[in-house]
PDB file of C-alpha atoms in Angstrom:
ATOM      1  CA  UNK X   1     -82.087 -52.650 -35.494  1.00 38.00           C
ATOM      2  CA  UNK X   2     -80.019 -50.569 -33.069  1.00 37.00           C
ATOM      3  CA  UNK X   3     -78.407 -48.635 -35.897  1.00 33.00           C
ATOM      4  CA  UNK X   4     -81.780 -48.065 -37.547  1.00 40.00           C
ATOM      5  CA  UNK X   5     -83.205 -46.711 -34.309  1.00 40.00           C
ATOM      6  CA  UNK X   6     -80.234 -44.393 -33.808  1.00 40.00           C
ATOM      7  CA  UNK X   7     -80.491 -43.178 -37.387  1.00 43.00           C
ATOM      8  CA  UNK X   8     -84.170 -42.392 -36.964  1.00 45.00           C
ATOM      9  CA  UNK X   9     -83.482 -40.497 -33.761  1.00 46.00           C
ATOM     10  CA  UNK X  10     -80.822 -38.325 -35.341  1.00 44.00           C
ATOM     11  CA  UNK X  11     -83.015 -37.590 -38.353  1.00 48.00           C
ATOM     12  CA  UNK X  12     -85.851 -36.499 -36.060  1.00 57.00           C
ATOM     13  CA  UNK X  13     -83.484 -34.154 -34.203  1.00 75.00           C
ATOM     14  CA  UNK X  14     -82.171 -32.426 -37.319  1.00 93.00           C
ATOM     15  CA  UNK X  15     -81.956 -28.627 -36.945  1.00 96.00           C
ATOM     16  CA  UNK X  16     -83.490 -26.267 -39.518  1.00 97.00           C
ATOM     17  CA  UNK X  17     -81.607 -25.745 -42.764  1.00 97.00           C
ATOM     18  CA  UNK X  18     -82.023 -22.518 -44.730  1.00 97.00           C
ATOM     19  CA  UNK X  19     -80.403 -22.586 -48.165  1.00 96.00           C
ATOM     20  CA  UNK X  20     -82.011 -19.721 -50.098  1.00 96.00           C
ATOM     21  CA  UNK X  21     -83.932 -16.590 -49.088  1.00 97.00           C
ATOM     22  CA  UNK X  22     -86.070 -15.067 -51.854  1.00 98.00           C
ATOM     23  CA  UNK X  23     -86.624 -12.248 -52.396  1.00 98.00           C
ATOM     24  CA  UNK X  24     -83.322 -11.306 -50.823  1.00 97.00           C
ATOM     25  CA  UNK X  25     -84.231  -7.771 -49.826  1.00 98.00           C
ATOM     26  CA  UNK X  26     -86.787  -4.988 -49.405  1.00 98.00           C
ATOM     27  CA  UNK X  27     -86.867  -1.204 -48.919  1.00 97.00           C
ATOM     28  CA  UNK X  28     -87.440   0.551 -45.578  1.00 97.00           C
ATOM     29  CA  UNK X  29     -91.092   0.654 -44.568  1.00 97.00           C
ATOM     30  CA  UNK X  30     -92.024  -2.429 -46.593  1.00 97.00           C
ATOM     31  CA  UNK X  31     -93.157  -5.954 -45.739  1.00 97.00           C
ATOM     32  CA  UNK X  32     -91.940  -8.737 -48.020  1.00 97.00           C
ATOM     33  CA  UNK X  33     -93.381 -12.234 -48.395  1.00 97.00           C
ATOM     34  CA  UNK X  34     -90.182 -14.295 -48.314  1.00 98.00           C
ATOM     35  CA  UNK X  35     -89.726 -17.964 -49.168  1.00 98.00           C
ATOM     36  CA  UNK X  36     -86.894 -19.688 -47.282  1.00 98.00           C
ATOM     37  CA  UNK X  37     -85.834 -22.846 -49.103  1.00 97.00           C
ATOM     38  CA  UNK X  38     -84.322 -25.688 -47.114  1.00 96.00           C
ATOM     39  CA  UNK X  39     -85.574 -28.094 -44.463  1.00 96.00           C
ATOM     40  CA  UNK X  40     -87.680 -27.265 -41.407  1.00 97.00           C
ATOM     41  CA  UNK X  41     -88.575 -30.427 -39.454  1.00 96.00           C
ATOM     42  CA  UNK X  42     -90.446 -28.237 -36.946  1.00 96.00           C
ATOM     43  CA  UNK X  43     -92.446 -25.135 -37.806  1.00 97.00           C
ATOM     44  CA  UNK X  44     -92.728 -22.350 -36.781  1.00 97.00           C
ATOM     45  CA  UNK X  45     -89.128 -21.570 -35.881  1.00 98.00           C
ATOM     46  CA  UNK X  46     -87.356 -18.796 -34.050  1.00 97.00           C
ATOM     47  CA  UNK X  47     -85.484 -16.119 -35.993  1.00 97.00           C
ATOM     48  CA  UNK X  48     -82.355 -14.194 -35.006  1.00 97.00           C
ATOM     49  CA  UNK X  49     -81.079 -11.073 -36.793  1.00 97.00           C
ATOM     50  CA  UNK X  50     -77.765  -9.389 -36.147  1.00 97.00           C
ATOM     51  CA  UNK X  51     -79.095  -5.822 -36.142  1.00 94.00           C
ATOM     52  CA  UNK X  52     -82.379  -6.570 -34.378  1.00 93.00           C
ATOM     53  CA  UNK X  53     -84.317  -4.305 -36.753  1.00 96.00           C
ATOM     54  CA  UNK X  54     -86.185  -6.744 -38.987  1.00 97.00           C
ATOM     55  CA  UNK X  55     -89.553  -8.008 -37.762  1.00 97.00           C
ATOM     56  CA  UNK X  56     -89.825 -11.593 -39.048  1.00 97.00           C
ATOM     57  CA  UNK X  57     -93.036 -13.582 -38.572  1.00 97.00           C
ATOM     58  CA  UNK X  58     -93.565 -17.198 -39.600  1.00 98.00           C
ATOM     59  CA  UNK X  59     -96.710 -17.794 -41.623  1.00 98.00           C
ATOM     60  CA  UNK X  60     -98.851 -20.935 -41.539  1.00 97.00           C
ATOM     61  CA  UNK X  61     -96.881 -22.237 -44.543  1.00 97.00           C
ATOM     62  CA  UNK X  62     -93.558 -23.884 -43.573  1.00 96.00           C
ATOM     63  CA  UNK X  63     -90.664 -21.980 -45.118  1.00 97.00           C
ATOM     64  CA  UNK X  64     -92.629 -18.765 -45.738  1.00 98.00           C
ATOM     65  CA  UNK X  65     -92.116 -15.697 -43.552  1.00 98.00           C
ATOM     66  CA  UNK X  66     -93.145 -12.054 -43.531  1.00 98.00           C
ATOM     67  CA  UNK X  67     -90.166  -9.705 -43.180  1.00 98.00           C
ATOM     68  CA  UNK X  68     -91.028  -6.137 -42.200  1.00 98.00           C
ATOM     69  CA  UNK X  69     -88.380  -3.426 -42.465  1.00 98.00           C
ATOM     70  CA  UNK X  70     -89.003  -0.373 -40.257  1.00 97.00           C
ATOM     71  CA  UNK X  71     -89.259   2.975 -42.011  1.00 97.00           C
ATOM     72  CA  UNK X  72     -86.013   4.052 -40.355  1.00 95.00           C
ATOM     73  CA  UNK X  73     -84.324   0.678 -40.866  1.00 92.00           C
ATOM     74  CA  UNK X  74     -80.609   0.722 -41.608  1.00 95.00           C
ATOM     75  CA  UNK X  75     -79.690   0.031 -45.212  1.00 96.00           C
ATOM     76  CA  UNK X  76     -77.221  -2.682 -46.138  1.00 97.00           C
ATOM     77  CA  UNK X  77     -76.822  -6.325 -45.159  1.00 97.00           C
ATOM     78  CA  UNK X  78     -78.897  -7.855 -42.346  1.00 98.00           C
ATOM     79  CA  UNK X  79     -77.857 -11.357 -41.286  1.00 98.00           C
ATOM     80  CA  UNK X  80     -80.543 -13.878 -40.335  1.00 98.00           C
ATOM     81  CA  UNK X  81     -80.581 -17.322 -38.678  1.00 97.00           C
ATOM     82  CA  UNK X  82     -83.521 -19.686 -38.232  1.00 98.00           C
ATOM     83  CA  UNK X  83     -83.453 -21.843 -35.098  1.00 98.00           C
ATOM     84  CA  UNK X  84     -85.378 -24.285 -32.939  1.00 97.00           C
ATOM     85  CA  UNK X  85     -84.440 -26.286 -29.788  1.00 96.00           C
ATOM     86  CA  UNK X  86     -82.237 -28.653 -31.842  1.00 96.00           C
ATOM     87  CA  UNK X  87     -79.997 -25.997 -33.406  1.00 97.00           C
ATOM     88  CA  UNK X  88     -79.756 -23.181 -35.916  1.00 97.00           C
ATOM     89  CA  UNK X  89     -79.409 -22.799 -39.651  1.00 97.00           C
ATOM     90  CA  UNK X  90     -76.482 -21.215 -41.437  1.00 96.00           C
ATOM     91  CA  UNK X  91     -76.524 -17.420 -41.675  1.00 97.00           C
ATOM     92  CA  UNK X  92     -78.508 -16.013 -44.595  1.00 97.00           C
ATOM     93  CA  UNK X  93     -78.477 -12.409 -45.790  1.00 97.00           C
ATOM     94  CA  UNK X  94     -81.293  -9.937 -46.407  1.00 98.00           C
ATOM     95  CA  UNK X  95     -80.563  -6.560 -48.017  1.00 98.00           C
ATOM     96  CA  UNK X  96     -82.291  -3.317 -47.169  1.00 98.00           C
ATOM     97  CA  UNK X  97     -82.036  -0.802 -50.015  1.00 96.00           C
ATOM     98  CA  UNK X  98     -83.806   2.574 -50.256  1.00 96.00           C
ATOM     99  CA  UNK X  99     -85.075   2.015 -53.821  1.00 97.00           C
ATOM    100  CA  UNK X 100     -88.454   0.486 -54.747  1.00 96.00           C
ATOM    101  CA  UNK X 101     -88.322  -3.311 -55.048  1.00 97.00           C
ATOM    102  CA  UNK X 102     -89.681  -4.879 -58.249  1.00 97.00           C
ATOM    103  CA  UNK X 103     -90.232  -8.650 -58.605  1.00 97.00           C
ATOM    104  CA  UNK X 104     -88.853 -10.330 -61.686  1.00 97.00           C
ATOM    105  CA  UNK X 105     -91.639 -11.258 -64.103  1.00 96.00           C
ATOM    106  CA  UNK X 106     -91.255 -14.356 -66.277  1.00 92.00           C
ATOM    107  CA  UNK X 107     -90.971 -14.950 -69.146  1.00 94.00           C
ATOM    108  CA  UNK X 108     -88.275 -12.349 -69.743  1.00 95.00           C
ATOM    109  CA  UNK X 109     -85.606 -14.447 -71.452  1.00 91.00           C
ATOM    110  CA  UNK X 110     -86.322 -13.369 -75.058  1.00 90.00           C
ATOM    111  CA  UNK X 111     -85.932  -9.925 -76.674  1.00 90.00           C
ATOM    112  CA  UNK X 112     -89.687  -9.581 -77.235  1.00 92.00           C
ATOM    113  CA  UNK X 113     -90.502 -10.451 -73.604  1.00 95.00           C
ATOM    114  CA  UNK X 114     -87.949  -8.227 -71.839  1.00 97.00           C
ATOM    115  CA  UNK X 115     -89.480  -6.892 -68.621  1.00 98.00           C
ATOM    116  CA  UNK X 116     -89.988  -3.111 -68.578  1.00 98.00           C
ATOM    117  CA  UNK X 117     -88.619  -1.417 -65.456  1.00 98.00           C
ATOM    118  CA  UNK X 118     -89.092   2.236 -64.461  1.00 98.00           C
ATOM    119  CA  UNK X 119     -86.073   3.954 -62.899  1.00 97.00           C
ATOM    120  CA  UNK X 120     -84.995   3.822 -60.162  1.00 98.00           C
ATOM    121  CA  UNK X 121     -85.653   0.296 -58.918  1.00 98.00           C
ATOM    122  CA  UNK X 122     -84.170  -2.900 -57.518  1.00 98.00           C
ATOM    123  CA  UNK X 123     -85.271  -6.082 -59.313  1.00 98.00           C
ATOM    124  CA  UNK X 124     -85.385  -9.305 -57.282  1.00 98.00           C
ATOM    125  CA  UNK X 125     -84.582 -12.160 -59.637  1.00 97.00           C
ATOM    126  CA  UNK X 126     -83.215 -15.661 -59.949  1.00 97.00           C
ATOM    127  CA  UNK X 127     -81.416 -17.385 -62.838  1.00 96.00           C
ATOM    128  CA  UNK X 128     -83.051 -20.708 -62.073  1.00 92.00           C
ATOM    129  CA  UNK X 129     -82.123 -22.807 -65.131  1.00 91.00           C
ATOM    130  CA  UNK X 130     -78.911 -23.372 -67.059  1.00 88.00           C
ATOM    131  CA  UNK X 131     -78.696 -21.200 -70.151  1.00 89.00           C
ATOM    132  CA  UNK X 132     -81.232 -18.665 -68.873  1.00 92.00           C
ATOM    133  CA  UNK X 133     -80.712 -14.958 -69.556  1.00 96.00           C
ATOM    134  CA  UNK X 134     -82.995 -12.436 -67.817  1.00 97.00           C
ATOM    135  CA  UNK X 135     -83.776  -9.266 -69.791  1.00 98.00           C
ATOM    136  CA  UNK X 136     -84.973  -5.882 -68.516  1.00 98.00           C
ATOM    137  CA  UNK X 137     -85.971  -2.939 -70.732  1.00 98.00           C
ATOM    138  CA  UNK X 138     -85.257   0.621 -69.582  1.00 98.00           C
ATOM    139  CA  UNK X 139     -86.218   3.878 -71.353  1.00 97.00           C
ATOM    140  CA  UNK X 140     -83.479   6.513 -71.353  1.00 98.00           C
ATOM    141  CA  UNK X 141     -83.406  10.167 -72.376  1.00 97.00           C
ATOM    142  CA  UNK X 142     -80.517  11.549 -74.409  1.00 97.00           C
ATOM    143  CA  UNK X 143     -77.612  12.225 -72.058  1.00 97.00           C
ATOM    144  CA  UNK X 144     -79.151  10.242 -69.192  1.00 98.00           C
ATOM    145  CA  UNK X 145     -76.763   8.116 -67.159  1.00 98.00           C
ATOM    146  CA  UNK X 146     -77.768   4.524 -66.352  1.00 98.00           C
ATOM    147  CA  UNK X 147     -76.052   2.607 -63.553  1.00 98.00           C
ATOM    148  CA  UNK X 148     -76.826  -1.122 -63.542  1.00 98.00           C
ATOM    149  CA  UNK X 149     -75.331  -3.270 -60.775  1.00 98.00           C
ATOM    150  CA  UNK X 150     -75.918  -6.851 -59.626  1.00 98.00           C
ATOM    151  CA  UNK X 151     -75.792  -7.931 -55.990  1.00 97.00           C
ATOM    152  CA  UNK X 152     -75.272 -11.693 -55.783  1.00 96.00           C
ATOM    153  CA  UNK X 153     -71.918 -13.127 -54.756  1.00 94.00           C
ATOM    154  CA  UNK X 154     -70.615 -10.367 -52.477  1.00 94.00           C
ATOM    155  CA  UNK X 155     -73.554  -9.095 -50.388  1.00 95.00           C
ATOM    156  CA  UNK X 156     -76.083 -11.930 -50.761  1.00 94.00           C
ATOM    157  CA  UNK X 157     -73.527 -14.778 -50.893  1.00 93.00           C
ATOM    158  CA  UNK X 158     -75.318 -16.426 -53.812  1.00 94.00           C
ATOM    159  CA  UNK X 159     -73.192 -19.315 -55.140  1.00 90.00           C
ATOM    160  CA  UNK X 160     -72.766 -18.044 -58.678  1.00 89.00           C
ATOM    161  CA  UNK X 161     -70.778 -15.598 -60.776  1.00 93.00           C
ATOM    162  CA  UNK X 162     -73.243 -13.186 -62.442  1.00 95.00           C
ATOM    163  CA  UNK X 163     -72.650 -11.459 -65.747  1.00 96.00           C
ATOM    164  CA  UNK X 164     -74.193  -8.212 -66.982  1.00 97.00           C
ATOM    165  CA  UNK X 165     -74.707  -6.913 -70.518  1.00 98.00           C
ATOM    166  CA  UNK X 166     -76.225  -3.772 -72.038  1.00 98.00           C
ATOM    167  CA  UNK X 167     -77.849  -3.915 -75.495  1.00 97.00           C
ATOM    168  CA  UNK X 168     -79.198  -1.102 -77.668  1.00 95.00           C
ATOM    169  CA  UNK X 169     -82.697  -1.014 -79.188  1.00 90.00           C
ATOM    170  CA  UNK X 170     -81.493  -3.119 -82.158  1.00 91.00           C
ATOM    171  CA  UNK X 171     -80.125  -5.840 -79.898  1.00 93.00           C
ATOM    172  CA  UNK X 172     -76.456  -4.984 -80.485  1.00 95.00           C
ATOM    173  CA  UNK X 173     -74.103  -5.402 -77.553  1.00 97.00           C
ATOM    174  CA  UNK X 174     -73.045  -2.038 -76.119  1.00 97.00           C
ATOM    175  CA  UNK X 175     -71.134  -3.148 -73.023  1.00 97.00           C
ATOM    176  CA  UNK X 176     -70.419  -6.231 -70.929  1.00 97.00           C
ATOM    177  CA  UNK X 177     -69.085  -6.503 -67.376  1.00 97.00           C
ATOM    178  CA  UNK X 178     -68.371  -9.539 -65.216  1.00 93.00           C
ATOM    179  CA  UNK X 179     -66.381  -8.525 -62.146  1.00 93.00           C
ATOM    180  CA  UNK X 180     -66.629  -4.895 -61.010  1.00 95.00           C
ATOM    181  CA  UNK X 181     -66.892  -5.680 -57.275  1.00 93.00           C
ATOM    182  CA  UNK X 182     -65.557  -9.145 -56.520  1.00 93.00           C
ATOM    183  CA  UNK X 183     -67.605 -11.431 -58.777  1.00 94.00           C
ATOM    184  CA  UNK X 184     -70.485  -8.934 -59.065  1.00 97.00           C
ATOM    185  CA  UNK X 185     -70.763  -6.779 -62.209  1.00 98.00           C
ATOM    186  CA  UNK X 186     -71.632  -3.118 -62.747  1.00 98.00           C
ATOM    187  CA  UNK X 187     -72.166  -1.046 -65.906  1.00 98.00           C
ATOM    188  CA  UNK X 188     -72.287   2.768 -66.164  1.00 98.00           C
ATOM    189  CA  UNK X 189     -73.699   4.007 -69.471  1.00 97.00           C
ATOM    190  CA  UNK X 190     -74.560   7.468 -70.810  1.00 97.00           C
ATOM    191  CA  UNK X 191     -77.227   7.402 -73.544  1.00 96.00           C
ATOM    192  CA  UNK X 192     -76.219   9.181 -76.724  1.00 94.00           C
ATOM    193  CA  UNK X 193     -79.866   9.389 -77.829  1.00 93.00           C
ATOM    194  CA  UNK X 194     -83.322   8.792 -76.406  1.00 96.00           C
ATOM    195  CA  UNK X 195     -84.737   5.292 -76.569  1.00 96.00           C
ATOM    196  CA  UNK X 196     -84.848   1.894 -74.901  1.00 97.00           C
ATOM    197  CA  UNK X 197     -81.914  -0.227 -73.804  1.00 97.00           C
ATOM    198  CA  UNK X 198     -81.969  -3.798 -72.525  1.00 98.00           C
ATOM    199  CA  UNK X 199     -80.023  -5.016 -69.487  1.00 98.00           C
ATOM    200  CA  UNK X 200     -79.250  -8.748 -69.470  1.00 97.00           C
ATOM    201  CA  UNK X 201     -78.322 -10.829 -66.422  1.00 98.00           C
ATOM    202  CA  UNK X 202     -76.868 -14.323 -66.743  1.00 95.00           C
ATOM    203  CA  UNK X 203     -75.014 -16.816 -64.579  1.00 92.00           C
ATOM    204  CA  UNK X 204     -71.638 -18.501 -64.676  1.00 84.00           C
ATOM    205  CA  UNK X 205     -70.313 -21.158 -62.267  1.00 78.00           C
ATOM    206  CA  UNK X 206     -68.805 -19.510 -59.182  1.00 75.00           C
ATOM    207  CA  UNK X 207     -66.038 -22.124 -59.324  1.00 73.00           C
ATOM    208  CA  UNK X 208     -64.802 -22.560 -62.902  1.00 70.00           C
ATOM    209  CA  UNK X 209     -65.109 -26.097 -64.225  1.00 66.00           C
ATOM    210  CA  UNK X 210     -65.233 -27.911 -67.555  1.00 65.00           C
ATOM    211  CA  UNK X 211     -68.837 -26.847 -68.191  1.00 66.00           C
ATOM    212  CA  UNK X 212     -69.282 -24.863 -71.403  1.00 67.00           C
ATOM    213  CA  UNK X 213     -72.298 -22.601 -71.262  1.00 78.00           C
ATOM    214  CA  UNK X 214     -74.325 -20.491 -68.883  1.00 89.00           C
ATOM    215  CA  UNK X 215     -75.228 -21.889 -65.481  1.00 88.00           C
ATOM    216  CA  UNK X 216     -78.389 -21.650 -63.409  1.00 90.00           C
ATOM    217  CA  UNK X 217     -80.164 -23.016 -60.365  1.00 91.00           C
ATOM    218  CA  UNK X 218     -82.676 -22.233 -57.629  1.00 92.00           C
ATOM    219  CA  UNK X 219     -79.896 -20.723 -55.501  1.00 93.00           C
ATOM    220  CA  UNK X 220     -78.780 -18.251 -58.223  1.00 95.00           C
ATOM    221  CA  UNK X 221     -80.594 -15.368 -56.524  1.00 97.00           C
ATOM    222  CA  UNK X 222     -79.691 -11.762 -57.335  1.00 98.00           C
ATOM    223  CA  UNK X 223     -80.771  -8.155 -56.898  1.00 98.00           C
ATOM    224  CA  UNK X 224     -80.367  -5.874 -59.931  1.00 98.00           C
ATOM    225  CA  UNK X 225     -80.131  -2.185 -59.057  1.00 98.00           C
ATOM    226  CA  UNK X 226     -81.099   0.186 -61.879  1.00 98.00           C
ATOM    227  CA  UNK X 227     -80.614   3.926 -61.282  1.00 98.00           C
TER     228      UNK X 227
END
């Protein structure tokens, strides 16, 4: 009985745990509805940011916050902690990028359902199931340069190794990249003729193991920059 009582007391005093922040970024001057996955025994909570620029307000729904970026907010990584009188969560990261933010729209895992994206943009996505491949269609003019880059492992600290592929309008592979900056990929492509191309994002285990196949999970959050 004593051990049970102690166990209950410790469980009740558990600090907040924040495991995933999604979407993981927004442009200056925008307010994002952000879902923070994890455990929040008490709500609302306090929020600390390292730069002091983000205005973060807890909503009535536990785990959901409004993050407002000032119009003159500094771009780059902003670190965030959620806390209450019992302690604080681990640091999570929120990116501020100057490009328009576009939410991923499912289904987009088949050639016929690839999500159309107008340049320039940053797509907030998640590879949430094993074997999933997210597809995004972009229209290019002849001679136009496309830069596609994934932020996941390095700046967001997502626990996966993203892969990036570029396909032509027939579905043939044009280019693949896995590790341009740490584990995060980047592709630079100059269109030889006008028409659509498809950018594919997929996930691999951050720590190689015996698994054969593409990985996925709720924490496989990424931001795909298309310029």
